[in-house]
Coordinates of C-alpha atoms in Angstrom, one line a residue:
Chain A
X1 CA 32.2 -13.9 -34.9
X2 CA 35.1 -13.2 -32.9
X3 CA 34.5 -9.3 -33.4
X4 CA 30.9 -9.6 -32.2
X5 CA 31.8 -11.4 -29.1
X6 CA 34.6 -8.7 -28.6
X7 CA 31.9 -6.3 -28.9
X8 CA 29.7 -7.9 -26.5
X9 CA 32.4 -8.3 -23.9
X10 CA 33.2 -4.5 -24.3
X11 CA 29.7 -3.4 -23.9
X12 CA 29.3 -5.4 -20.7
X13 CA 32.4 -4.2 -19.4
X14 CA 31.6 -0.7 -19.9
X15 CA 27.9 -1.1 -18.5
X16 CA 28.7 -3.5 -15.8
X17 CA 25.2 -5.3 -16.0
X18 CA 24.7 -8.6 -17.8
X19 CA 21.5 -9.3 -19.6
X20 CA 18.8 -10.2 -17.2
X21 CA 20.2 -7.6 -14.3
X22 CA 19.7 -4.0 -13.8
X23 CA 22.5 -1.4 -13.9
X24 CA 23.1 1.3 -11.2
X25 CA 20.8 4.0 -12.8
X26 CA 18.0 1.3 -13.4
X27 CA 18.4 0.0 -9.7
X28 CA 18.1 3.6 -8.6
X29 CA 14.3 3.5 -9.7
X30 CA 13.8 1.8 -6.3
X31 CA 15.2 4.7 -4.4
X32 CA 14.1 7.7 -6.8
X33 CA 10.7 8.3 -5.3
X34 CA 12.3 9.1 -2.0
X35 CA 15.8 10.5 -3.0
X36 CA 16.9 12.9 -5.5
X37 CA 20.5 12.7 -6.9
X38 CA 20.6 16.1 -8.4
X39 CA 22.7 18.9 -7.0
X40 CA 20.5 21.4 -5.1
X41 CA 17.4 19.2 -5.6
X42 CA 15.0 19.5 -2.7
X43 CA 14.5 16.7 -0.3
X44 CA 11.9 14.5 -0.9
X45 CA 10.6 11.9 1.7
X46 CA 14.4 10.8 2.3
X47 CA 17.2 13.3 2.0
X48 CA 19.2 14.5 -1.3
X49 CA 21.9 11.8 -1.9
X50 CA 24.0 14.0 -4.1
X51 CA 27.5 14.1 -2.6
X52 CA 26.9 11.5 -0.2
X53 CA 30.3 9.7 -0.2
X54 CA 32.1 10.4 2.7
X55 CA 29.3 12.3 4.6
X56 CA 28.5 11.5 8.3
X57 CA 24.9 10.1 8.4
X58 CA 22.2 12.5 9.3
X59 CA 23.8 15.7 8.7
X60 CA 22.4 17.3 5.6
X61 CA 20.8 20.6 6.4
X62 CA 17.0 21.2 5.9
X63 CA 16.0 17.5 6.7
X64 CA 14.5 15.9 9.6
X65 CA 16.4 12.3 10.5
X66 CA 15.1 9.8 12.7
X67 CA 16.9 9.8 16.2
X68 CA 18.1 6.5 15.4
X69 CA 20.1 7.5 12.3
X70 CA 21.4 10.7 14.1
X71 CA 22.8 8.5 16.7
X72 CA 24.2 5.8 14.6
X73 CA 27.6 7.4 14.1
X74 CA 27.6 6.1 10.5
X75 CA 29.6 7.7 7.5
X76 CA 28.4 6.8 4.1
X77 CA 31.0 4.9 2.0
X78 CA 30.6 1.8 -0.1
X79 CA 30.4 -0.8 2.8
X80 CA 27.9 1.1 4.9
X81 CA 25.9 2.1 1.9
X82 CA 25.7 -1.5 0.9
X83 CA 24.7 -2.7 4.3
X84 CA 22.1 0.0 4.7
X85 CA 20.2 -0.9 1.3
X86 CA 20.1 -4.6 2.0
X87 CA 19.8 -4.6 5.7
X88 CA 18.3 -1.2 6.7
X89 CA 16.5 -2.2 9.8
X90 CA 19.7 -4.5 10.9
X91 CA 22.2 -1.6 10.4
X92 CA 20.2 1.1 12.2
X93 CA 17.2 -0.5 14.1
X94 CA 14.2 2.0 14.5
X95 CA 15.3 4.2 11.5
X96 CA 12.5 5.8 9.5
X97 CA 13.4 4.5 5.9
X98 CA 10.7 2.0 5.2
X99 CA 12.6 0.0 2.4
X100 CA 12.8 -3.7 1.3
X101 CA 15.5 -4.1 -1.3
X102 CA 13.9 -5.7 -4.4
X103 CA 17.6 -5.7 -5.9
X104 CA 19.4 -9.0 -7.2
X105 CA 22.6 -9.3 -5.1
X106 CA 24.7 -8.4 -8.1
X107 CA 22.7 -5.3 -8.7
X108 CA 23.4 -3.8 -5.2
X109 CA 27.3 -2.8 -5.8
X110 CA 26.2 -1.2 -9.0
X111 CA 23.4 1.0 -7.4
X112 CA 26.0 1.8 -4.7
X113 CA 28.6 2.8 -7.2
X114 CA 26.0 4.8 -9.2
X115 CA 25.1 6.9 -6.2
X116 CA 28.6 7.3 -5.0
X117 CA 29.5 8.7 -8.7
X118 CA 27.4 11.6 -8.1
X119 CA 29.7 13.8 -6.5
X120 CA 31.1 17.2 -7.1
X121 CA 34.3 15.9 -8.1
X122 CA 33.1 13.3 -10.4
X123 CA 30.9 15.9 -12.4
X124 CA 34.0 18.0 -13.2
Chain B
X1 CA 20.2 1.0 -34.9
X2 CA 23.8 2.0 -34.1
X3 CA 26.3 0.1 -36.3
X4 CA 29.5 -1.7 -34.9
X5 CA 31.7 1.4 -34.9
X6 CA 29.4 3.7 -33.2
X7 CA 28.7 1.3 -30.6
X8 CA 32.3 0.7 -29.8
X9 CA 32.9 4.3 -29.7
X10 CA 29.9 4.9 -27.3
X11 CA 31.1 2.2 -25.1
X12 CA 34.6 3.4 -25.1
X13 CA 33.5 6.6 -24.0
X14 CA 31.2 5.1 -21.5
X15 CA 28.3 7.2 -22.9
X16 CA 26.1 4.4 -23.6
X17 CA 24.2 3.7 -20.4
X18 CA 22.1 0.6 -21.1
X19 CA 22.3 -0.8 -24.7
X20 CA 20.3 -3.9 -24.0
X21 CA 17.1 -2.1 -22.6
X22 CA 17.0 0.7 -25.0
X23 CA 14.6 -1.2 -27.5
X24 CA 11.2 -0.5 -26.6
X25 CA 9.4 -3.7 -25.6
X26 CA 5.5 -4.4 -25.3
X27 CA 4.3 -4.9 -21.8
X28 CA 0.9 -5.3 -20.4
X29 CA -0.3 -4.6 -16.9
X30 CA -3.6 -5.8 -15.4
X31 CA -5.3 -3.5 -13.0
X32 CA -5.3 0.4 -13.1
X33 CA -4.9 0.8 -9.3
X34 CA -1.9 2.3 -7.7
X35 CA 0.2 -1.0 -8.0
X36 CA -0.5 -1.0 -11.7
X37 CA -0.3 2.6 -12.6
X38 CA 3.2 2.7 -10.6
X39 CA 4.3 -0.2 -12.6
X40 CA 3.2 1.2 -15.8
X41 CA 4.8 4.8 -15.1
X42 CA 8.3 3.2 -14.4
X43 CA 8.1 0.9 -17.6
X44 CA 6.7 3.7 -19.7
X45 CA 9.9 5.9 -18.4
X46 CA 12.2 3.0 -19.1
X47 CA 10.9 3.4 -23.0
X48 CA 8.7 0.5 -23.0
X49 CA 5.4 0.5 -24.8
X50 CA 2.8 -0.1 -21.7
X51 CA -0.8 -1.0 -22.2
X52 CA -2.7 -1.0 -18.8
X53 CA -6.0 -3.2 -19.2
X54 CA -8.6 -2.1 -16.2
X55 CA -11.7 -4.3 -15.4
X56 CA -13.8 -1.0 -14.3
X57 CA -14.8 1.9 -16.1
X58 CA -12.8 4.0 -13.8
X59 CA -9.0 4.0 -12.6
X60 CA -8.0 3.8 -9.2
X61 CA -9.1 0.5 -7.8
X62 CA -9.4 0.6 -4.2
X63 CA -8.7 4.4 -4.2
X64 CA -12.5 5.4 -4.6
X65 CA -13.5 8.8 -3.8
X66 CA -17.4 9.3 -3.7
X67 CA -17.7 12.3 -6.1
X68 CA -21.4 12.3 -6.2
X69 CA -21.5 13.0 -2.4
X70 CA -20.7 16.7 -1.1
X71 CA -17.5 16.6 0.6
X72 CA -16.4 13.9 -1.7
X73 CA -15.7 11.5 1.2
X74 CA -13.3 8.6 0.4
X75 CA -14.7 4.9 0.3
X76 CA -11.4 3.4 -0.2
X77 CA -7.8 4.3 0.7
X78 CA -8.1 7.4 2.8
X79 CA -4.6 8.5 4.7
X80 CA -1.3 9.2 3.1
X81 CA 1.3 8.7 5.9
X82 CA 4.3 11.1 6.2
X83 CA 6.3 8.1 5.0
X84 CA 4.4 7.2 1.9
X85 CA 7.6 8.5 -0.3
X86 CA 6.1 7.0 -3.6
X87 CA 2.8 8.4 -3.2
X88 CA 3.9 11.7 -2.1
X89 CA 6.5 12.0 -5.0
X90 CA 3.8 11.2 -7.5
X91 CA 1.5 13.9 -6.2
X92 CA 4.4 16.2 -6.3
X93 CA 5.5 15.3 -9.8
X94 CA 1.9 15.5 -11.1
X95 CA 0.9 18.7 -9.3
X96 CA -1.9 16.9 -7.4
X97 CA -2.6 19.3 -4.4
X98 CA -2.7 17.7 -1.0
X99 CA -3.9 18.8 2.3
X100 CA -4.0 17.8 5.8
X101 CA -7.6 16.3 6.4
X102 CA -10.1 18.2 8.6
X103 CA -9.9 16.6 12.1
X104 CA -12.9 14.1 12.9
X105 CA -15.2 15.5 15.7
X106 CA -14.8 13.9 18.9
X107 CA -16.2 10.5 19.6
X108 CA -17.5 8.3 22.4
X109 CA -17.9 4.6 23.1
X110 CA -21.1 2.7 22.6
X111 CA -21.0 -0.5 24.3
X112 CA -23.9 -2.9 23.9
X113 CA -26.0 0.3 23.1
X114 CA -24.9 2.0 26.3
X115 CA -23.3 5.4 25.2
X116 CA -20.1 6.4 27.1
X117 CA -18.5 9.8 26.6
X118 CA -14.7 9.3 26.1
X119 CA -13.7 10.9 29.2
X120 CA -16.2 8.7 31.4
X121 CA -14.8 5.4 29.8
X122 CA -12.5 4.2 32.9
X123 CA -15.2 4.6 35.3
X124 CA -18.4 3.8 33.3
X125 CA -20.5 0.9 34.8
X126 CA -20.7 -0.1 31.0
X127 CA -16.9 -0.6 30.6
X128 CA -16.4 -4.3 30.3
X129 CA -12.5 -4.1 30.9
X130 CA -11.0 -5.4 34.0
X131 CA -7.5 -4.7 35.8
X132 CA -4.8 -2.8 33.9
X133 CA -6.9 -2.7 30.7
X134 CA -9.9 -1.0 32.4
X135 CA -8.7 2.5 31.5
X136 CA -7.5 1.7 28.2
X137 CA -9.8 3.2 25.4
X138 CA -11.3 0.6 23.2
X139 CA -9.8 1.9 20.2
X140 CA -6.4 1.5 21.7
X141 CA -6.8 -1.8 23.1
X142 CA -3.6 -3.4 21.4
X143 CA -1.6 -0.4 23.0
X144 CA -0.1 -2.4 25.7
X145 CA 1.3 -5.2 23.5
X146 CA 2.5 -2.7 20.9
X147 CA 4.7 -1.0 23.5
X148 CA 7.5 -3.6 23.0
X149 CA 6.5 -4.7 19.5
X150 CA 8.8 -7.3 18.3
X151 CA 8.2 -6.4 14.6
X152 CA 8.9 -2.6 15.4
X153 CA 12.8 -2.7 15.1
X154 CA 13.8 -5.9 13.6
X155 CA 13.8 -8.1 10.5
X156 CA 10.6 -7.9 8.0
X157 CA 7.4 -9.0 9.0
X158 CA 7.4 -11.3 6.2
X159 CA 11.1 -12.5 6.3
X160 CA 10.2 -15.7 8.1
X161 CA 12.0 -14.5 11.4
X162 CA 8.7 -14.0 13.1
X163 CA 7.4 -17.6 13.0
X164 CA 6.6 -17.5 16.8
X165 CA 4.2 -14.6 16.1
X166 CA 2.2 -16.4 13.5
X167 CA -0.3 -17.4 15.9
X168 CA -4.1 -16.5 16.5
X169 CA -4.3 -13.0 18.0
X170 CA -6.8 -14.3 20.5
X171 CA -4.2 -16.9 21.9
X172 CA -1.3 -14.2 22.0
X173 CA -3.5 -11.6 23.7
X174 CA -5.0 -14.1 26.1
X175 CA -1.7 -15.2 27.3
X176 CA -0.9 -11.7 27.8
X177 CA -3.8 -10.8 30.1
X178 CA -6.6 -10.2 27.8
X179 CA -9.8 -11.8 28.9
X180 CA -12.9 -12.7 27.0
X181 CA -14.5 -9.2 27.4
X182 CA -11.3 -7.5 26.2
X183 CA -10.8 -9.9 23.3
X184 CA -14.4 -9.2 22.4
X185 CA -13.8 -5.4 22.3
X186 CA -10.6 -5.9 20.0
X187 CA -12.5 -8.1 17.7
X188 CA -15.4 -5.6 17.4
X189 CA -13.5 -3.3 15.0
X190 CA -10.4 -5.2 14.0
X191 CA -9.3 -3.9 10.4
X192 CA -7.1 -6.7 9.9
X193 CA -9.0 -10.0 10.3
X194 CA -12.7 -10.8 9.5
X195 CA -12.4 -12.6 13.1
X196 CA -9.8 -11.9 15.7
X197 CA -9.4 -15.8 16.2
X198 CA -8.6 -15.9 12.3
X199 CA -6.1 -13.0 12.6
X200 CA -2.3 -13.6 12.8
X201 CA -0.9 -11.7 15.6
X202 CA 2.1 -11.1 13.2
X203 CA -0.2 -9.2 11.0
X204 CA -1.6 -6.9 13.9
X205 CA 2.1 -6.3 14.9
X206 CA 3.2 -5.4 11.3
X207 CA 0.6 -2.7 11.3
X208 CA 1.4 -1.4 14.6
X209 CA 5.1 -1.0 13.9
X210 CA 4.1 0.9 10.5
X211 CA 1.7 3.1 12.5
X212 CA 4.4 3.6 15.2
X213 CA 7.0 4.6 12.8
X214 CA 4.6 7.2 11.1
X215 CA 3.7 8.7 14.3
X216 CA 7.5 8.9 15.5
X217 CA 8.0 11.3 12.3
X218 CA 5.8 13.8 14.0
X219 CA 4.3 14.8 10.8
X220 CA 0.7 15.0 9.8
X221 CA -1.2 12.6 7.4
X222 CA -2.3 14.1 4.2
X223 CA -5.0 13.4 1.7
X224 CA -5.5 14.5 -2.0
X225 CA -7.3 18.0 -1.5
X226 CA -9.9 17.0 -4.3
X227 CA -10.2 13.4 -3.4
X228 CA -7.6 10.6 -3.4
X229 CA -8.9 9.3 -6.8
X230 CA -7.3 12.3 -8.4
X231 CA -3.8 10.7 -7.9
X232 CA -4.4 7.6 -9.8
X233 CA -6.3 9.8 -12.4
X234 CA -3.2 11.9 -12.7
X235 CA -1.0 8.8 -12.9
X236 CA -3.1 7.2 -15.8
X237 CA -3.1 10.7 -17.5
X238 CA 0.6 10.8 -17.4
X239 CA 1.1 7.3 -19.4
X240 CA 2.0 7.6 -23.0
X241 CA -1.0 5.4 -23.7
X242 CA -4.1 5.7 -21.5
X243 CA -5.6 2.7 -19.8
X244 CA -8.1 0.6 -21.5
X245 CA -11.2 0.8 -19.3
X246 CA -13.8 -1.9 -19.3
X247 CA -11.1 -4.3 -20.0
X248 CA -12.0 -7.3 -17.7
X249 CA -9.3 -10.0 -18.0
X250 CA -10.5 -13.8 -17.9
X251 CA -7.5 -15.6 -19.3
X252 CA -3.9 -15.5 -19.4
X253 CA -1.8 -17.6 -21.6
X254 CA 1.9 -17.9 -21.7
X255 CA 3.4 -18.1 -25.3
X256 CA 6.9 -19.1 -26.1
X257 CA 7.7 -15.4 -26.7
X258 CA 5.4 -13.5 -24.7
X259 CA 1.8 -13.5 -22.8
X260 CA -1.5 -13.3 -24.2
X261 CA -4.5 -11.8 -22.2
X262 CA -8.2 -12.6 -23.2
X263 CA -10.8 -10.0 -22.1
X264 CA -14.5 -11.2 -21.2
X265 CA -15.6 -9.4 -24.4
X266 CA -13.5 -11.5 -26.4
X267 CA -10.3 -9.2 -27.2
X268 CA -6.9 -10.3 -27.1
X269 CA -3.8 -8.4 -25.9
X270 CA -0.3 -9.7 -26.4
X271 CA 2.9 -8.6 -25.2
X272 CA 6.5 -9.7 -24.3
X273 CA 5.8 -9.4 -20.3
X274 CA 2.9 -8.9 -17.9
X275 CA 2.4 -7.5 -14.8
X276 CA -0.8 -8.6 -12.9
X277 CA -1.9 -6.6 -9.9
X278 CA -5.5 -7.8 -9.5
X279 CA -6.3 -8.2 -5.7
X280 CA -6.5 -12.2 -5.0
X281 CA -10.1 -12.8 -5.0
X282 CA -10.3 -11.4 -8.6
X283 CA -7.1 -13.3 -9.4
X284 CA -9.3 -16.6 -8.6
X285 CA -11.4 -15.7 -11.8
X286 CA -8.8 -15.5 -14.2
X287 CA -7.8 -18.8 -15.9
X288 CA -3.9 -19.2 -16.5
X289 CA -2.4 -21.5 -19.1
X290 CA -0.1 -23.0 -18.2
X291 CA -1.5 -23.3 -14.5
X292 CA 0.2 -21.3 -11.7
X293 CA 2.6 -23.4 -9.6
X294 CA 0.7 -25.4 -7.1
X295 CA 1.9 -23.5 -4.1
X296 CA 0.7 -20.3 -5.7
X297 CA -2.7 -21.9 -6.5
X298 CA -3.0 -22.9 -2.9
X299 CA -2.2 -19.4 -1.6
X300 CA -5.0 -17.8 -4.0
X301 CA -7.5 -20.3 -2.5
X302 CA -6.1 -19.9 1.1
X303 CA -5.9 -15.8 1.6
X304 CA -9.0 -14.2 2.7
X305 CA -9.7 -10.5 2.1
X306 CA -11.2 -8.2 4.5
X307 CA -14.8 -7.4 4.5
X308 CA -15.5 -3.5 4.8
X309 CA -19.0 -2.2 4.5
X310 CA -19.3 1.8 4.7
X311 CA -22.4 3.8 4.9
X312 CA -21.7 7.6 3.7
X313 CA -24.3 9.9 5.3
X314 CA -24.5 13.8 4.6
X315 CA -25.6 15.4 8.0
X316 CA -27.4 18.9 7.2
X317 CA -27.7 19.8 10.9
X318 CA -25.3 18.9 13.9
X319 CA -28.0 16.7 15.4
X320 CA -25.8 15.8 18.3
X321 CA -25.5 19.5 19.6
X322 CA -28.9 19.2 21.5
X323 CA -28.0 16.2 23.5
X324 CA -24.3 17.2 24.1
X325 CA -23.4 13.9 22.9
X326 CA -20.3 13.4 20.8
X327 CA -20.6 13.2 16.9
X328 CA -18.6 10.0 16.6
X329 CA -18.9 6.7 17.9
X330 CA -16.6 3.4 18.5
X331 CA -19.3 0.9 19.0
X332 CA -19.3 -2.9 19.6
X333 CA -22.6 -3.1 17.8
X334 CA -23.5 -3.6 14.1
X335 CA -22.7 0.0 12.9
X336 CA -19.0 -0.5 13.9
X337 CA -17.5 2.9 14.0
X338 CA -18.9 6.3 13.1
X339 CA -16.6 9.2 11.7
X340 CA -17.9 12.6 11.4
X341 CA -16.0 15.4 10.0
X342 CA -17.1 19.0 8.9
X343 CA -17.3 19.9 5.2
X344 CA -15.4 23.2 4.4
X345 CA -17.2 26.3 4.9
X346 CA -20.7 25.2 5.8
X347 CA -23.0 23.7 8.6
X348 CA -22.8 20.3 6.8
X349 CA -20.7 17.1 7.8
X350 CA -19.9 13.8 6.4
X351 CA -20.5 11.3 8.4
X352 CA -19.1 7.5 7.6
X353 CA -20.3 4.1 9.2
X354 CA -17.5 1.9 9.0
X355 CA -18.1 -1.8 9.6
X356 CA -15.4 -4.4 9.8
X357 CA -15.3 -8.1 9.4
X358 CA -17.9 -10.5 9.8
X359 CA -20.2 -7.7 11.2
X360 CA -20.5 -6.7 7.3
X361 CA -22.7 -10.1 6.9
X362 CA -25.5 -8.2 8.3
X363 CA -25.5 -5.9 5.4
X364 CA -25.4 -8.1 2.5
X365 CA -27.8 -8.3 -0.4
X366 CA -30.5 -5.7 -1.9
X367 CA -31.7 -4.4 1.4
X368 CA -28.3 -3.4 2.8
X369 CA -28.8 0.1 2.5
X370 CA -32.2 0.3 4.0
X371 CA -30.9 -1.8 7.0
X372 CA -28.0 0.3 7.5
X373 CA -30.0 3.3 7.3
X374 CA -32.5 1.8 10.0
X375 CA -29.9 0.8 12.3
X376 CA -28.2 4.2 12.2
X377 CA -31.3 6.1 12.9
X378 CA -32.3 3.8 15.6
X379 CA -28.8 4.3 17.0
X380 CA -29.0 8.1 16.5
X381 CA -32.8 9.1 16.7
X382 CA -32.1 12.8 17.0
X383 CA -30.5 12.1 13.2
X384 CA -33.9 11.7 11.7
X385 CA -34.6 14.4 9.1
X386 CA -31.1 15.8 9.6
X387 CA -29.0 13.3 8.1
X388 CA -29.5 11.0 5.0
X389 CA -27.6 8.0 3.8
X390 CA -26.2 8.9 0.3
X391 CA -24.1 5.7 -0.4
X392 CA -23.0 2.5 0.5
X393 CA -20.1 0.9 -0.4
X394 CA -19.5 -3.0 0.2
X395 CA -16.1 -4.2 -0.7
X396 CA -16.5 -7.9 -0.2
X397 CA -19.3 -7.7 -2.8
X398 CA -17.2 -5.7 -5.3
X399 CA -16.7 -8.5 -8.1
X400 CA -13.4 -6.9 -9.3
X401 CA -12.0 -6.6 -5.8
X402 CA -13.5 -8.8 -3.1
X403 CA -12.7 -7.0 -0.1
X404 CA -10.5 -4.1 1.0
X405 CA -7.2 -5.7 1.5
X406 CA -5.3 -9.3 1.9
X407 CA -5.7 -10.7 5.5
X408 CA -3.1 -13.1 7.0
X409 CA -4.3 -15.8 9.3
X410 CA -2.0 -17.6 11.8
X411 CA 0.5 -19.2 9.9
X412 CA -0.2 -17.9 6.5
X413 CA 2.4 -15.1 6.3
X414 CA 5.3 -17.9 6.4
X415 CA 3.2 -20.1 4.3
X416 CA 1.9 -18.1 1.5
X417 CA 3.5 -14.6 1.6
X418 CA 6.2 -15.7 -1.1
X419 CA 4.1 -17.9 -3.0
X420 CA 1.4 -15.5 -3.7
X421 CA 3.9 -13.4 -5.8
X422 CA 6.1 -16.1 -7.5
X423 CA 7.0 -14.7 -10.8
X424 CA 6.6 -16.9 -13.9
X425 CA 8.9 -16.6 -16.9
X426 CA 7.1 -13.5 -18.3
X427 CA 4.6 -13.0 -15.6
X428 CA 4.9 -10.9 -12.5
X429 CA 2.5 -10.2 -9.6
X430 CA 1.9 -7.0 -7.7
X431 CA -0.8 -5.3 -5.5
X432 CA -1.0 -4.5 -2.0
X433 CA -1.0 -8.3 -0.9
X434 CA 2.6 -8.4 -2.2
X435 CA 4.1 -5.4 -0.7
X436 CA 6.7 -5.8 2.0
X437 CA 7.8 -2.6 3.4
X438 CA 4.7 -0.5 3.4
X439 CA 0.8 -1.1 3.8
X440 CA -2.1 0.8 2.0
X441 CA -1.4 3.0 -0.9
X442 CA 2.4 3.2 -0.5
X443 CA 2.4 -0.7 -0.3
X444 CA 0.6 -0.9 -3.6
X445 CA 2.9 1.5 -5.4
X446 CA 6.1 -0.1 -3.7
X447 CA 4.8 -3.6 -5.2
X448 CA 4.4 -2.2 -8.8
X449 CA 7.9 -0.6 -8.5
X450 CA 9.2 -4.2 -7.6
X451 CA 7.1 -5.9 -10.4
X452 CA 8.4 -3.1 -12.8
X453 CA 12.2 -3.8 -11.9
X454 CA 11.5 -7.5 -12.4
X455 CA 10.1 -6.7 -16.0
X456 CA 13.2 -4.5 -16.6
X457 CA 15.3 -7.4 -15.8
X458 CA 13.6 -9.9 -18.1
X459 CA 13.6 -7.6 -21.0
X460 CA 16.9 -6.6 -20.4

């Protein structure tokens, strides 16, 4: 019994998601139609997000951003990505990402961690 | 099944992405329109066993390409906006070729039967508009109020933050200088209410905001080259299990460990979760046990659907060329709007008569097609012998649809938007009427995606 509880706790710690919640990769299903996370994959309706951590907003070559996002001065990090996902329009009014987050509050940080983990150095 | 040691090793290595969702579960989806197919695709990709039940003998729902008419015109969803990310991604993924649609021919205005070329509108004696609205074309009469659209850059239209806009469009516009003549013209071809007085201004501003954002992107709209219905067909074909056609659900019963659906033909299907994507009028014919919550039942009764009648003509000769008149028309008469576009590589044209709202009531019953053709040839006498009515589609009279899309009356967004999609324990709702960020085809797919996430959570 003890062992099973221990196993359960270990699994949850490793996965970060509790039963009834989505992990980061699952939550990315709400993003995946518009954003690729694979290195070198083409932009879709939204830009490729591989390596987005620490990048200034609206600076990916080959993608046409809204003037609103270009003028935002944002740099993508845990804080800005979290706000962008849950309150896109409030963060950058008039941007072109038509998105309403279907995620539970606890799922958003996991999604952000998942996106931020897709970095060249994290791959090594 | 992994043993404990393997689990521990995998967990320690961080290699086990999601042990709880790994076991495939049974999921049912009602409706093989874009919402149901989007939900089914995502759930199948998660490894779940998904069965889609479709009442019609075809997939696509309100995506309906008239394949029997040359030029295969669209009778349902017709435009893929540049920001329709899910639709465009599905088309790319499934190799469904898209194209920029051929432009419609120029159109003029017909007011009380008087035909006015577009460039003569402002000075025409038949233009009933006054003051600053006089030079505004009838099709763009909402333009002045959309210029400072409070929904364009602000909280979501359905967030409850826009209660002040949940008024009758006639009142809102009336307070902004639209007189009776102007309101009548807005009412004539209003796509978001059967009557303008029953239309929430919030609904019109929502659509205006979406349209404005799409236009700002400066990219063309698209359509599926071989007909929009090829996209839901491709989605259906990509599922591990094809949708069950002719499977009209009549009852949904909650069980302790799942959900059971009964079809009109007596067959039963069971699963651990159900995504119901039927439009509201079809939902009314479904028996739920236990009953849905009272707020949801009230919403299902209250929400009306938009009436659209389309008459699809094939034009063999450009009958408008003799007179120099435009081919297309925006009218305040029974025919609504006439859109004309050339068929590729020939002299022929598709002409769509598009009637909105209560004007559709004229074309009910078995004589509808004959009456519509009579009205058309009376309006365009030169078309006799050169155009023929090939197909009439009446969305409000389609029993499995009951209209083209959900309408929001004054106060109804706040009162019913959330109630319409209240999830049950194992019952989840999707469909265009539950979409938040996007309208149309993209809204349908967005809603299916959201419901799929709800199921993934429930089965995790």
